[in-house]
PDB file of N, CA and C in Angstrom:
ATOM      1  N   UNK A 488       0.810  -0.798   0.013  1.00 51.00           N
ATOM      2  CA  UNK A 488      -0.174   0.031  -0.132  1.00 51.00           C
ATOM      3  C   UNK A 488       0.799   1.346  -0.120  1.00 51.00           C
ATOM      4  N   UNK A 489       1.629   1.448   0.910  1.00 54.00           N
ATOM      5  CA  UNK A 489       2.832   2.372   0.700  1.00 54.00           C
ATOM      6  C   UNK A 489       3.415   2.599  -0.986  1.00 54.00           C
ATOM      7  N   UNK A 490       3.443   1.620  -1.539  1.00 55.00           N
ATOM      8  CA  UNK A 490       4.320   1.657  -2.893  1.00 55.00           C
ATOM      9  C   UNK A 490       3.209   2.632  -3.335  1.00 55.00           C
ATOM     10  N   UNK A 491       2.245   2.567  -3.697  1.00 52.00           N
ATOM     11  CA  UNK A 491       0.825   2.751  -4.668  1.00 52.00           C
ATOM     12  C   UNK A 491       0.979   4.174  -3.945  1.00 52.00           C
ATOM     13  N   UNK A 492       1.126   4.392  -2.714  1.00 55.00           N
ATOM     14  CA  UNK A 492       0.588   6.243  -1.906  1.00 55.00           C
ATOM     15  C   UNK A 492       1.805   6.885  -2.744  1.00 55.00           C
ATOM     16  N   UNK A 493       2.923   6.504  -3.384  1.00 61.00           N
ATOM     17  CA  UNK A 493       4.287   6.906  -3.816  1.00 61.00           C
ATOM     18  C   UNK A 493       4.262   7.276  -5.114  1.00 61.00           C
ATOM     19  N   UNK A 494       3.145   6.646  -5.463  1.00 57.00           N
ATOM     20  CA  UNK A 494       3.406   6.395  -7.310  1.00 57.00           C
ATOM     21  C   UNK A 494       3.308   7.445  -8.149  1.00 57.00           C
ATOM     22  N   UNK A 495       2.845   8.078  -7.704  1.00 61.00           N
ATOM     23  CA  UNK A 495       1.752   9.995  -7.975  1.00 61.00           C
ATOM     24  C   UNK A 495       2.941  10.795  -8.217  1.00 61.00           C
ATOM     25  N   UNK A 496       4.220  10.801  -6.722  1.00 53.00           N
ATOM     26  CA  UNK A 496       5.066  11.418  -6.371  1.00 53.00           C
ATOM     27  C   UNK A 496       6.117  10.702  -7.945  1.00 53.00           C
ATOM     28  N   UNK A 497       6.220   9.963  -8.003  1.00 51.00           N
ATOM     29  CA  UNK A 497       7.888   9.646  -8.646  1.00 51.00           C
ATOM     30  C   UNK A 497       6.708   9.563  -9.972  1.00 51.00           C
ATOM     31  N   UNK A 498       5.755   9.812 -10.857  1.00 52.00           N
ATOM     32  CA  UNK A 498       5.197  10.195 -11.631  1.00 52.00           C
ATOM     33  C   UNK A 498       5.434  11.381 -11.796  1.00 52.00           C
ATOM     34  N   UNK A 499       5.111  12.766 -11.244  1.00 51.00           N
ATOM     35  CA  UNK A 499       5.277  13.674 -11.247  1.00 51.00           C
ATOM     36  C   UNK A 499       7.116  14.068 -11.022  1.00 51.00           C
ATOM     37  N   UNK A 500       7.989  13.893 -10.282  1.00 49.00           N
ATOM     38  CA  UNK A 500       9.410  13.589 -10.669  1.00 49.00           C
ATOM     39  C   UNK A 500       9.571  13.415 -11.993  1.00 49.00           C
ATOM     40  N   UNK A 501       9.314  12.605 -12.789  1.00 47.00           N
ATOM     41  CA  UNK A 501      10.028  11.702 -13.710  1.00 47.00           C
ATOM     42  C   UNK A 501       9.414  12.996 -14.900  1.00 47.00           C
ATOM     43  N   UNK A 502       8.223  13.345 -14.714  1.00 48.00           N
ATOM     44  CA  UNK A 502       7.578  14.310 -15.128  1.00 48.00           C
ATOM     45  C   UNK A 502       8.259  15.761 -15.618  1.00 48.00           C
ATOM     46  N   UNK A 503       8.869  15.932 -14.188  1.00 49.00           N
ATOM     47  CA  UNK A 503       9.321  17.429 -14.413  1.00 49.00           C
ATOM     48  C   UNK A 503      11.024  17.329 -14.399  1.00 49.00           C
ATOM     49  N   UNK A 504      11.456  16.132 -15.180  1.00 48.00           N
ATOM     50  CA  UNK A 504      12.729  16.189 -14.782  1.00 48.00           C
ATOM     51  C   UNK A 504      13.517  16.786 -15.967  1.00 48.00           C
ATOM     52  N   UNK A 505      13.052  16.496 -16.887  1.00 54.00           N
ATOM     53  CA  UNK A 505      13.607  17.526 -18.135  1.00 54.00           C
ATOM     54  C   UNK A 505      13.727  18.707 -17.879  1.00 54.00           C
ATOM     55  N   UNK A 506      12.746  19.166 -17.274  1.00 64.00           N
ATOM     56  CA  UNK A 506      12.769  21.121 -16.730  1.00 64.00           C
ATOM     57  C   UNK A 506      13.195  21.463 -16.014  1.00 64.00           C
ATOM     58  N   UNK A 507      13.530  20.309 -14.971  1.00 63.00           N
ATOM     59  CA  UNK A 507      14.524  20.863 -13.757  1.00 63.00           C
ATOM     60  C   UNK A 507      15.791  20.562 -14.697  1.00 63.00           C
ATOM     61  N   UNK A 508      16.615  19.522 -15.069  1.00 68.00           N
ATOM     62  CA  UNK A 508      17.684  19.627 -15.153  1.00 68.00           C
ATOM     63  C   UNK A 508      18.180  20.865 -16.243  1.00 68.00           C
ATOM     64  N   UNK A 509      17.075  21.189 -17.560  1.00 83.00           N
ATOM     65  CA  UNK A 509      17.183  22.185 -18.334  1.00 83.00           C
ATOM     66  C   UNK A 509      17.752  23.316 -17.328  1.00 83.00           C
ATOM     67  N   UNK A 510      16.660  23.574 -16.116  1.00 88.00           N
ATOM     68  CA  UNK A 510      17.061  25.220 -15.440  1.00 88.00           C
ATOM     69  C   UNK A 510      18.368  24.718 -14.523  1.00 88.00           C
ATOM     70  N   UNK A 511      18.849  23.429 -14.691  1.00 92.00           N
ATOM     71  CA  UNK A 511      20.415  23.347 -13.639  1.00 92.00           C
ATOM     72  C   UNK A 511      20.947  23.834 -15.002  1.00 92.00           C
ATOM     73  N   UNK A 512      21.256  23.533 -16.038  1.00 94.00           N
ATOM     74  CA  UNK A 512      21.843  24.060 -17.130  1.00 94.00           C
ATOM     75  C   UNK A 512      22.170  25.429 -17.204  1.00 94.00           C
ATOM     76  N   UNK A 513      21.152  26.019 -17.122  1.00 94.00           N
ATOM     77  CA  UNK A 513      20.829  27.480 -16.933  1.00 94.00           C
ATOM     78  C   UNK A 513      21.732  27.687 -15.612  1.00 94.00           C
ATOM     79  N   UNK A 514      21.164  27.521 -15.185  1.00 93.00           N
ATOM     80  CA  UNK A 514      22.112  27.827 -13.787  1.00 93.00           C
ATOM     81  C   UNK A 514      23.459  27.407 -13.580  1.00 93.00           C
ATOM     82  N   UNK A 515      23.715  26.815 -13.923  1.00 94.00           N
ATOM     83  CA  UNK A 515      25.498  26.001 -14.062  1.00 94.00           C
ATOM     84  C   UNK A 515      26.257  26.962 -15.360  1.00 94.00           C
ATOM     85  N   UNK A 516      25.659  27.564 -16.435  1.00 95.00           N
ATOM     86  CA  UNK A 516      26.184  28.336 -16.790  1.00 95.00           C
ATOM     87  C   UNK A 516      26.204  29.625 -16.467  1.00 95.00           C
ATOM     88  N   UNK A 517      25.576  29.780 -15.891  1.00 95.00           N
ATOM     89  CA  UNK A 517      25.158  31.220 -15.431  1.00 95.00           C
ATOM     90  C   UNK A 517      24.569  32.358 -15.693  1.00 95.00           C
ATOM     91  N   UNK A 518      23.585  32.159 -16.873  1.00 96.00           N
ATOM     92  CA  UNK A 518      22.712  32.171 -17.862  1.00 96.00           C
ATOM     93  C   UNK A 518      21.836  33.140 -16.709  1.00 96.00           C
ATOM     94  N   UNK A 519      21.421  32.732 -15.498  1.00 95.00           N
ATOM     95  CA  UNK A 519      20.559  33.659 -14.423  1.00 95.00           C
ATOM     96  C   UNK A 519      21.487  34.607 -13.761  1.00 95.00           C
ATOM     97  N   UNK A 520      22.106  34.863 -14.050  1.00 96.00           N
ATOM     98  CA  UNK A 520      23.257  36.413 -13.818  1.00 96.00           C
ATOM     99  C   UNK A 520      22.488  37.422 -14.761  1.00 96.00           C
ATOM    100  N   UNK A 521      21.873  37.222 -16.039  1.00 96.00           N
ATOM    101  CA  UNK A 521      21.013  38.285 -16.278  1.00 96.00           C
ATOM    102  C   UNK A 521      19.717  37.719 -16.862  1.00 96.00           C
ATOM    103  N   UNK A 522      19.023  36.644 -16.676  1.00 96.00           N
ATOM    104  CA  UNK A 522      17.868  36.190 -17.395  1.00 96.00           C
ATOM    105  C   UNK A 522      17.128  35.598 -16.318  1.00 96.00           C
ATOM    106  N   UNK A 523      15.915  35.542 -15.771  1.00 95.00           N
ATOM    107  CA  UNK A 523      14.996  34.614 -14.751  1.00 95.00           C
ATOM    108  C   UNK A 523      13.559  34.146 -15.548  1.00 95.00           C
ATOM    109  N   UNK A 524      13.037  33.717 -15.337  1.00 94.00           N
ATOM    110  CA  UNK A 524      11.669  32.931 -15.822  1.00 94.00           C
ATOM    111  C   UNK A 524      10.847  34.611 -16.350  1.00 94.00           C
ATOM    112  N   UNK A 525      10.480  34.926 -15.477  1.00 92.00           N
ATOM    113  CA  UNK A 525       9.323  36.182 -15.491  1.00 92.00           C
ATOM    114  C   UNK A 525       9.416  37.864 -14.916  1.00 92.00           C
ATOM    115  N   UNK A 526      10.970  37.378 -14.790  1.00 95.00           N
ATOM    116  CA  UNK A 526      11.124  38.949 -14.535  1.00 95.00           C
ATOM    117  C   UNK A 526      12.277  39.521 -15.009  1.00 95.00           C
ATOM    118  N   UNK A 527      12.632  40.322 -15.427  1.00 94.00           N
ATOM    119  CA  UNK A 527      13.207  41.415 -16.698  1.00 94.00           C
ATOM    120  C   UNK A 527      14.411  41.988 -15.681  1.00 94.00           C
ATOM    121  N   UNK A 528      15.592  41.344 -15.579  1.00 94.00           N
ATOM    122  CA  UNK A 528      16.857  41.653 -15.284  1.00 94.00           C
ATOM    123  C   UNK A 528      17.611  42.389 -16.360  1.00 94.00           C
ATOM    124  N   UNK A 529      19.031  42.179 -16.338  1.00 94.00           N
ATOM    125  CA  UNK A 529      19.783  42.645 -17.379  1.00 94.00           C
ATOM    126  C   UNK A 529      19.217  42.108 -19.244  1.00 94.00           C
ATOM    127  N   UNK A 530      19.145  40.736 -19.087  1.00 95.00           N
ATOM    128  CA  UNK A 530      18.431  40.529 -20.609  1.00 95.00           C
ATOM    129  C   UNK A 530      17.268  40.139 -20.377  1.00 95.00           C
ATOM    130  N   UNK A 531      15.985  39.757 -21.566  1.00 97.00           N
ATOM    131  CA  UNK A 531      14.994  39.648 -21.158  1.00 97.00           C
ATOM    132  C   UNK A 531      14.654  38.220 -20.493  1.00 97.00           C
ATOM    133  N   UNK A 532      12.895  37.842 -20.150  1.00 96.00           N
ATOM    134  CA  UNK A 532      13.067  36.808 -19.744  1.00 96.00           C
ATOM    135  C   UNK A 532      12.841  35.349 -20.028  1.00 96.00           C
ATOM    136  N   UNK A 533      12.757  34.581 -20.062  1.00 94.00           N
ATOM    137  CA  UNK A 533      13.218  33.669 -20.619  1.00 94.00           C
ATOM    138  C   UNK A 533      11.573  32.826 -21.580  1.00 94.00           C
ATOM    139  N   UNK A 534      10.557  33.603 -20.442  1.00 96.00           N
ATOM    140  CA  UNK A 534       9.207  33.671 -21.099  1.00 96.00           C
ATOM    141  C   UNK A 534       9.428  34.484 -22.847  1.00 96.00           C
ATOM    142  N   UNK A 535       9.449  35.509 -22.313  1.00 96.00           N
ATOM    143  CA  UNK A 535       9.909  36.656 -23.515  1.00 96.00           C
ATOM    144  C   UNK A 535      10.489  35.887 -24.691  1.00 96.00           C
ATOM    145  N   UNK A 536      11.962  35.685 -24.691  1.00 97.00           N
ATOM    146  CA  UNK A 536      12.661  34.918 -25.842  1.00 97.00           C
ATOM    147  C   UNK A 536      11.972  33.609 -26.405  1.00 97.00           C
ATOM    148  N   UNK A 537      11.376  32.573 -25.654  1.00 96.00           N
ATOM    149  CA  UNK A 537      10.309  32.066 -26.212  1.00 96.00           C
ATOM    150  C   UNK A 537       9.357  32.596 -26.940  1.00 96.00           C
ATOM    151  N   UNK A 538       7.955  33.215 -25.894  1.00 97.00           N
ATOM    152  CA  UNK A 538       7.471  34.072 -26.929  1.00 97.00           C
ATOM    153  C   UNK A 538       7.951  34.375 -28.310  1.00 97.00           C
ATOM    154  N   UNK A 539       9.006  35.189 -28.570  1.00 96.00           N
ATOM    155  CA  UNK A 539       9.360  36.329 -29.429  1.00 96.00           C
ATOM    156  C   UNK A 539       9.604  34.999 -30.328  1.00 96.00           C
ATOM    157  N   UNK A 540      10.088  33.770 -30.166  1.00 96.00           N
ATOM    158  CA  UNK A 540      10.472  32.829 -31.438  1.00 96.00           C
ATOM    159  C   UNK A 540       9.342  32.074 -31.346  1.00 96.00           C
ATOM    160  N   UNK A 541       8.265  31.811 -30.699  1.00 96.00           N
ATOM    161  CA  UNK A 541       7.058  30.680 -30.659  1.00 96.00           C
ATOM    162  C   UNK A 541       6.405  30.235 -32.473  1.00 96.00           C
ATOM    163  N   UNK A 542       6.706  29.386 -32.581  1.00 95.00           N
ATOM    164  CA  UNK A 542       6.057  29.203 -33.982  1.00 95.00           C
ATOM    165  C   UNK A 542       6.983  28.917 -34.831  1.00 95.00           C
ATOM    166  N   UNK A 543       7.758  29.165 -34.678  1.00 95.00           N
ATOM    167  CA  UNK A 543       9.589  29.484 -35.796  1.00 95.00           C
ATOM    168  C   UNK A 543      10.001  28.042 -35.933  1.00 95.00           C
ATOM    169  N   UNK A 544       9.907  27.476 -36.950  1.00 95.00           N
ATOM    170  CA  UNK A 544      11.177  26.568 -37.278  1.00 95.00           C
ATOM    171  C   UNK A 544      11.977  26.313 -36.645  1.00 95.00           C
ATOM    172  N   UNK A 545      12.555  27.271 -37.206  1.00 96.00           N
ATOM    173  CA  UNK A 545      14.452  27.526 -37.237  1.00 96.00           C
ATOM    174  C   UNK A 545      14.921  28.124 -35.128  1.00 96.00           C
ATOM    175  N   UNK A 546      13.641  28.482 -34.643  1.00 96.00           N
ATOM    176  CA  UNK A 546      13.394  28.728 -32.909  1.00 96.00           C
ATOM    177  C   UNK A 546      14.960  28.331 -32.323  1.00 96.00           C
ATOM    178  N   UNK A 547      15.000  26.970 -32.001  1.00 95.00           N
ATOM    179  CA  UNK A 547      16.504  26.453 -31.417  1.00 95.00           C
ATOM    180  C   UNK A 547      17.470  26.567 -32.107  1.00 95.00           C
ATOM    181  N   UNK A 548      17.580  26.339 -33.219  1.00 97.00           N
ATOM    182  CA  UNK A 548      19.014  26.949 -33.688  1.00 97.00           C
ATOM    183  C   UNK A 548      19.173  28.072 -33.608  1.00 97.00           C
ATOM    184  N   UNK A 549      18.488  29.080 -33.764  1.00 96.00           N
ATOM    185  CA  UNK A 549      18.600  30.667 -33.648  1.00 96.00           C
ATOM    186  C   UNK A 549      19.059  30.760 -32.171  1.00 96.00           C
ATOM    187  N   UNK A 550      18.010  30.255 -30.947  1.00 97.00           N
ATOM    188  CA  UNK A 550      18.796  30.273 -29.866  1.00 97.00           C
ATOM    189  C   UNK A 550      20.185  29.978 -29.381  1.00 97.00           C
ATOM    190  N   UNK A 551      20.590  28.265 -30.030  1.00 97.00           N
ATOM    191  CA  UNK A 551      21.463  28.140 -29.815  1.00 97.00           C
ATOM    192  C   UNK A 551      22.743  29.220 -30.089  1.00 97.00           C
ATOM    193  N   UNK A 552      22.966  29.356 -31.629  1.00 97.00           N
ATOM    194  CA  UNK A 552      23.556  31.005 -32.151  1.00 97.00           C
ATOM    195  C   UNK A 552      23.777  31.558 -30.976  1.00 97.00           C
ATOM    196  N   UNK A 553      22.677  32.256 -30.929  1.00 97.00           N
ATOM    197  CA  UNK A 553      22.325  33.384 -29.831  1.00 97.00           C
ATOM    198  C   UNK A 553      23.226  33.080 -28.412  1.00 97.00           C
ATOM    199  N   UNK A 554      22.815  31.805 -27.818  1.00 97.00           N
ATOM    200  CA  UNK A 554      23.760  31.522 -26.894  1.00 97.00           C
ATOM    201  C   UNK A 554      25.586  31.429 -26.778  1.00 97.00           C
ATOM    202  N   UNK A 555      25.955  30.780 -28.252  1.00 97.00           N
ATOM    203  CA  UNK A 555      27.069  30.510 -28.323  1.00 97.00           C
ATOM    204  C   UNK A 555      27.757  31.945 -28.657  1.00 97.00           C
ATOM    205  N   UNK A 556      27.340  32.474 -29.690  1.00 97.00           N
ATOM    206  CA  UNK A 556      27.758  33.246 -30.346  1.00 97.00           C
ATOM    207  C   UNK A 556      27.555  35.071 -29.964  1.00 97.00           C
ATOM    208  N   UNK A 557      26.354  34.772 -28.996  1.00 97.00           N
ATOM    209  CA  UNK A 557      26.111  36.352 -28.096  1.00 97.00           C
ATOM    210  C   UNK A 557      25.291  36.945 -29.432  1.00 97.00           C
ATOM    211  N   UNK A 558      24.300  37.527 -28.777  1.00 95.00           N
ATOM    212  CA  UNK A 558      23.294  38.457 -29.627  1.00 95.00           C
ATOM    213  C   UNK A 558      23.561  40.001 -29.503  1.00 95.00           C
ATOM    214  N   UNK A 559      22.924  41.217 -31.199  1.00 95.00           N
ATOM    215  CA  UNK A 559      22.859  42.639 -30.559  1.00 95.00           C
ATOM    216  C   UNK A 559      21.241  42.777 -31.213  1.00 95.00           C
ATOM    217  N   UNK A 560      21.391  43.741 -30.253  1.00 94.00           N
ATOM    218  CA  UNK A 560      20.088  44.619 -30.712  1.00 94.00           C
ATOM    219  C   UNK A 560      18.153  44.196 -31.227  1.00 94.00           C
ATOM    220  N   UNK A 561      18.742  42.227 -30.283  1.00 91.00           N
ATOM    221  CA  UNK A 561      16.941  41.655 -30.613  1.00 91.00           C
ATOM    222  C   UNK A 561      16.130  42.296 -29.413  1.00 91.00           C
ATOM    223  N   UNK A 562      16.344  42.665 -28.467  1.00 92.00           N
ATOM    224  CA  UNK A 562      15.969  42.670 -26.713  1.00 92.00           C
ATOM    225  C   UNK A 562      16.368  44.067 -26.474  1.00 92.00           C
ATOM    226  N   UNK A 563      16.774  44.991 -26.896  1.00 91.00           N
ATOM    227  CA  UNK A 563      17.227  46.572 -26.729  1.00 91.00           C
ATOM    228  C   UNK A 563      19.040  46.804 -26.586  1.00 91.00           C
ATOM    229  N   UNK A 564      19.315  47.709 -25.681  1.00 93.00           N
ATOM    230  CA  UNK A 564      20.665  47.862 -25.796  1.00 93.00           C
ATOM    231  C   UNK A 564      21.695  47.194 -25.674  1.00 93.00           C
ATOM    232  N   UNK A 565      21.009  46.562 -24.750  1.00 94.00           N
ATOM    233  CA  UNK A 565      22.674  45.755 -24.121  1.00 94.00           C
ATOM    234  C   UNK A 565      22.710  44.248 -24.688  1.00 94.00           C
ATOM    235  N   UNK A 566      24.001  44.113 -25.126  1.00 96.00           N
ATOM    236  CA  UNK A 566      24.572  43.048 -26.198  1.00 96.00           C
ATOM    237  C   UNK A 566      24.586  41.836 -25.302  1.00 96.00           C
ATOM    238  N   UNK A 567      23.766  40.484 -25.625  1.00 96.00           N
ATOM    239  CA  UNK A 567      24.447  39.065 -25.244  1.00 96.00           C
ATOM    240  C   UNK A 567      25.829  39.074 -25.332  1.00 96.00           C
ATOM    241  N   UNK A 568      27.287  39.059 -24.618  1.00 96.00           N
ATOM    242  CA  UNK A 568      27.683  38.254 -25.212  1.00 96.00           C
ATOM    243  C   UNK A 568      28.240  36.861 -24.987  1.00 96.00           C
ATOM    244  N   UNK A 569      28.895  36.618 -25.982  1.00 97.00           N
ATOM    245  CA  UNK A 569      29.342  35.050 -26.773  1.00 97.00           C
ATOM    246  C   UNK A 569      29.240  33.670 -25.412  1.00 97.00           C
ATOM    247  N   UNK A 570      28.672  33.645 -25.047  1.00 96.00           N
ATOM    248  CA  UNK A 570      28.743  32.449 -24.068  1.00 96.00           C
ATOM    249  C   UNK A 570      29.729  31.081 -24.771  1.00 96.00           C
ATOM    250  N   UNK A 571      31.067  30.814 -25.086  1.00 96.00           N
ATOM    251  CA  UNK A 571      31.249  29.608 -25.939  1.00 96.00           C
ATOM    252  C   UNK A 571      31.663  28.604 -25.171  1.00 96.00           C
ATOM    253  N   UNK A 572      31.565  28.698 -23.869  1.00 95.00           N
ATOM    254  CA  UNK A 572      31.972  27.645 -22.703  1.00 95.00           C
ATOM    255  C   UNK A 572      30.302  26.787 -22.261  1.00 95.00           C
ATOM    256  N   UNK A 573      29.225  27.280 -23.076  1.00 95.00           N
ATOM    257  CA  UNK A 573      27.605  27.368 -23.142  1.00 95.00           C
ATOM    258  C   UNK A 573      27.460  25.991 -24.059  1.00 95.00           C
ATOM    259  N   UNK A 574      28.652  25.896 -24.876  1.00 95.00           N
ATOM    260  CA  UNK A 574      28.512  25.348 -26.321  1.00 95.00           C
ATOM    261  C   UNK A 574      28.040  23.828 -25.498  1.00 95.00           C
ATOM    262  N   UNK A 575      28.514  23.699 -25.224  1.00 95.00           N
ATOM    263  CA  UNK A 575      27.969  21.969 -24.764  1.00 95.00           C
ATOM    264  C   UNK A 575      26.516  21.790 -24.528  1.00 95.00           C
ATOM    265  N   UNK A 576      26.203  22.834 -23.979  1.00 95.00           N
ATOM    266  CA  UNK A 576      24.621  22.478 -22.782  1.00 95.00           C
ATOM    267  C   UNK A 576      23.743  23.411 -23.454  1.00 95.00           C
ATOM    268  N   UNK A 577      24.491  24.095 -25.053  1.00 96.00           N
ATOM    269  CA  UNK A 577      23.500  24.868 -25.684  1.00 96.00           C
ATOM    270  C   UNK A 577      22.221  24.227 -26.048  1.00 96.00           C
ATOM    271  N   UNK A 578      22.240  23.522 -26.755  1.00 95.00           N
ATOM    272  CA  UNK A 578      21.278  22.869 -27.509  1.00 95.00           C
ATOM    273  C   UNK A 578      20.446  22.453 -26.248  1.00 95.00           C
ATOM    274  N   UNK A 579      20.567  21.838 -25.687  1.00 95.00           N
ATOM    275  CA  UNK A 579      19.588  21.020 -24.087  1.00 95.00           C
ATOM    276  C   UNK A 579      18.939  23.135 -23.949  1.00 95.00           C
ATOM    277  N   UNK A 580      19.746  23.847 -24.107  1.00 96.00           N
ATOM    278  CA  UNK A 580      18.923  25.103 -23.211  1.00 96.00           C
ATOM    279  C   UNK A 580      17.897  25.858 -24.147  1.00 96.00           C
ATOM    280  N   UNK A 581      18.565  25.348 -25.308  1.00 96.00           N
ATOM    281  CA  UNK A 581      17.125  26.353 -26.676  1.00 96.00           C
ATOM    282  C   UNK A 581      16.396  25.155 -26.098  1.00 96.00           C
ATOM    283  N   UNK A 582      16.624  24.311 -26.165  1.00 94.00           N
ATOM    284  CA  UNK A 582      15.240  23.611 -26.479  1.00 94.00           C
ATOM    285  C   UNK A 582      14.065  23.763 -25.710  1.00 94.00           C
ATOM    286  N   UNK A 583      14.566  23.923 -23.860  1.00 94.00           N
ATOM    287  CA  UNK A 583      14.391  24.283 -22.832  1.00 94.00           C
ATOM    288  C   UNK A 583      13.596  25.775 -23.205  1.00 94.00           C
ATOM    289  N   UNK A 584      13.783  26.571 -23.563  1.00 95.00           N
ATOM    290  CA  UNK A 584      13.574  27.774 -24.113  1.00 95.00           C
ATOM    291  C   UNK A 584      12.554  28.018 -24.801  1.00 95.00           C
ATOM    292  N   UNK A 585      12.374  27.219 -25.588  1.00 94.00           N
ATOM    293  CA  UNK A 585      11.984  26.928 -27.118  1.00 94.00           C
ATOM    294  C   UNK A 585      10.463  26.344 -26.187  1.00 94.00           C
ATOM    295  N   UNK A 586      10.806  25.767 -25.473  1.00 92.00           N
ATOM    296  CA  UNK A 586       9.174  24.716 -25.312  1.00 92.00           C
ATOM    297  C   UNK A 586       8.657  25.618 -24.275  1.00 92.00           C
ATOM    298  N   UNK A 587       8.888  26.818 -23.432  1.00 90.00           N
ATOM    299  CA  UNK A 587       8.235  27.165 -22.399  1.00 90.00           C
ATOM    300  C   UNK A 587       7.152  27.890 -23.037  1.00 90.00           C
TER     301      UNK A 587
END
């Protein structure tokens, strides 16, 4: 009986694992220094970025490019500097952002 009670918890944790893993990647790569989910900081919110790319077939590739190479003028005057150290995680981060 105890096992049946913990089943919904296990299912909930497994269902949220990709989101948690990608949130850990943005923290690991220090993206949270300039970005947050729904609070404007130095850079745009994750939700604003996702909304701007919604429905675009090239959204994920565009986000990977912006993460690794940086971008300028897309969200205001402050440019996003290149993040070459994030190259390994850029695909997963872009997928997470595009999926918001």
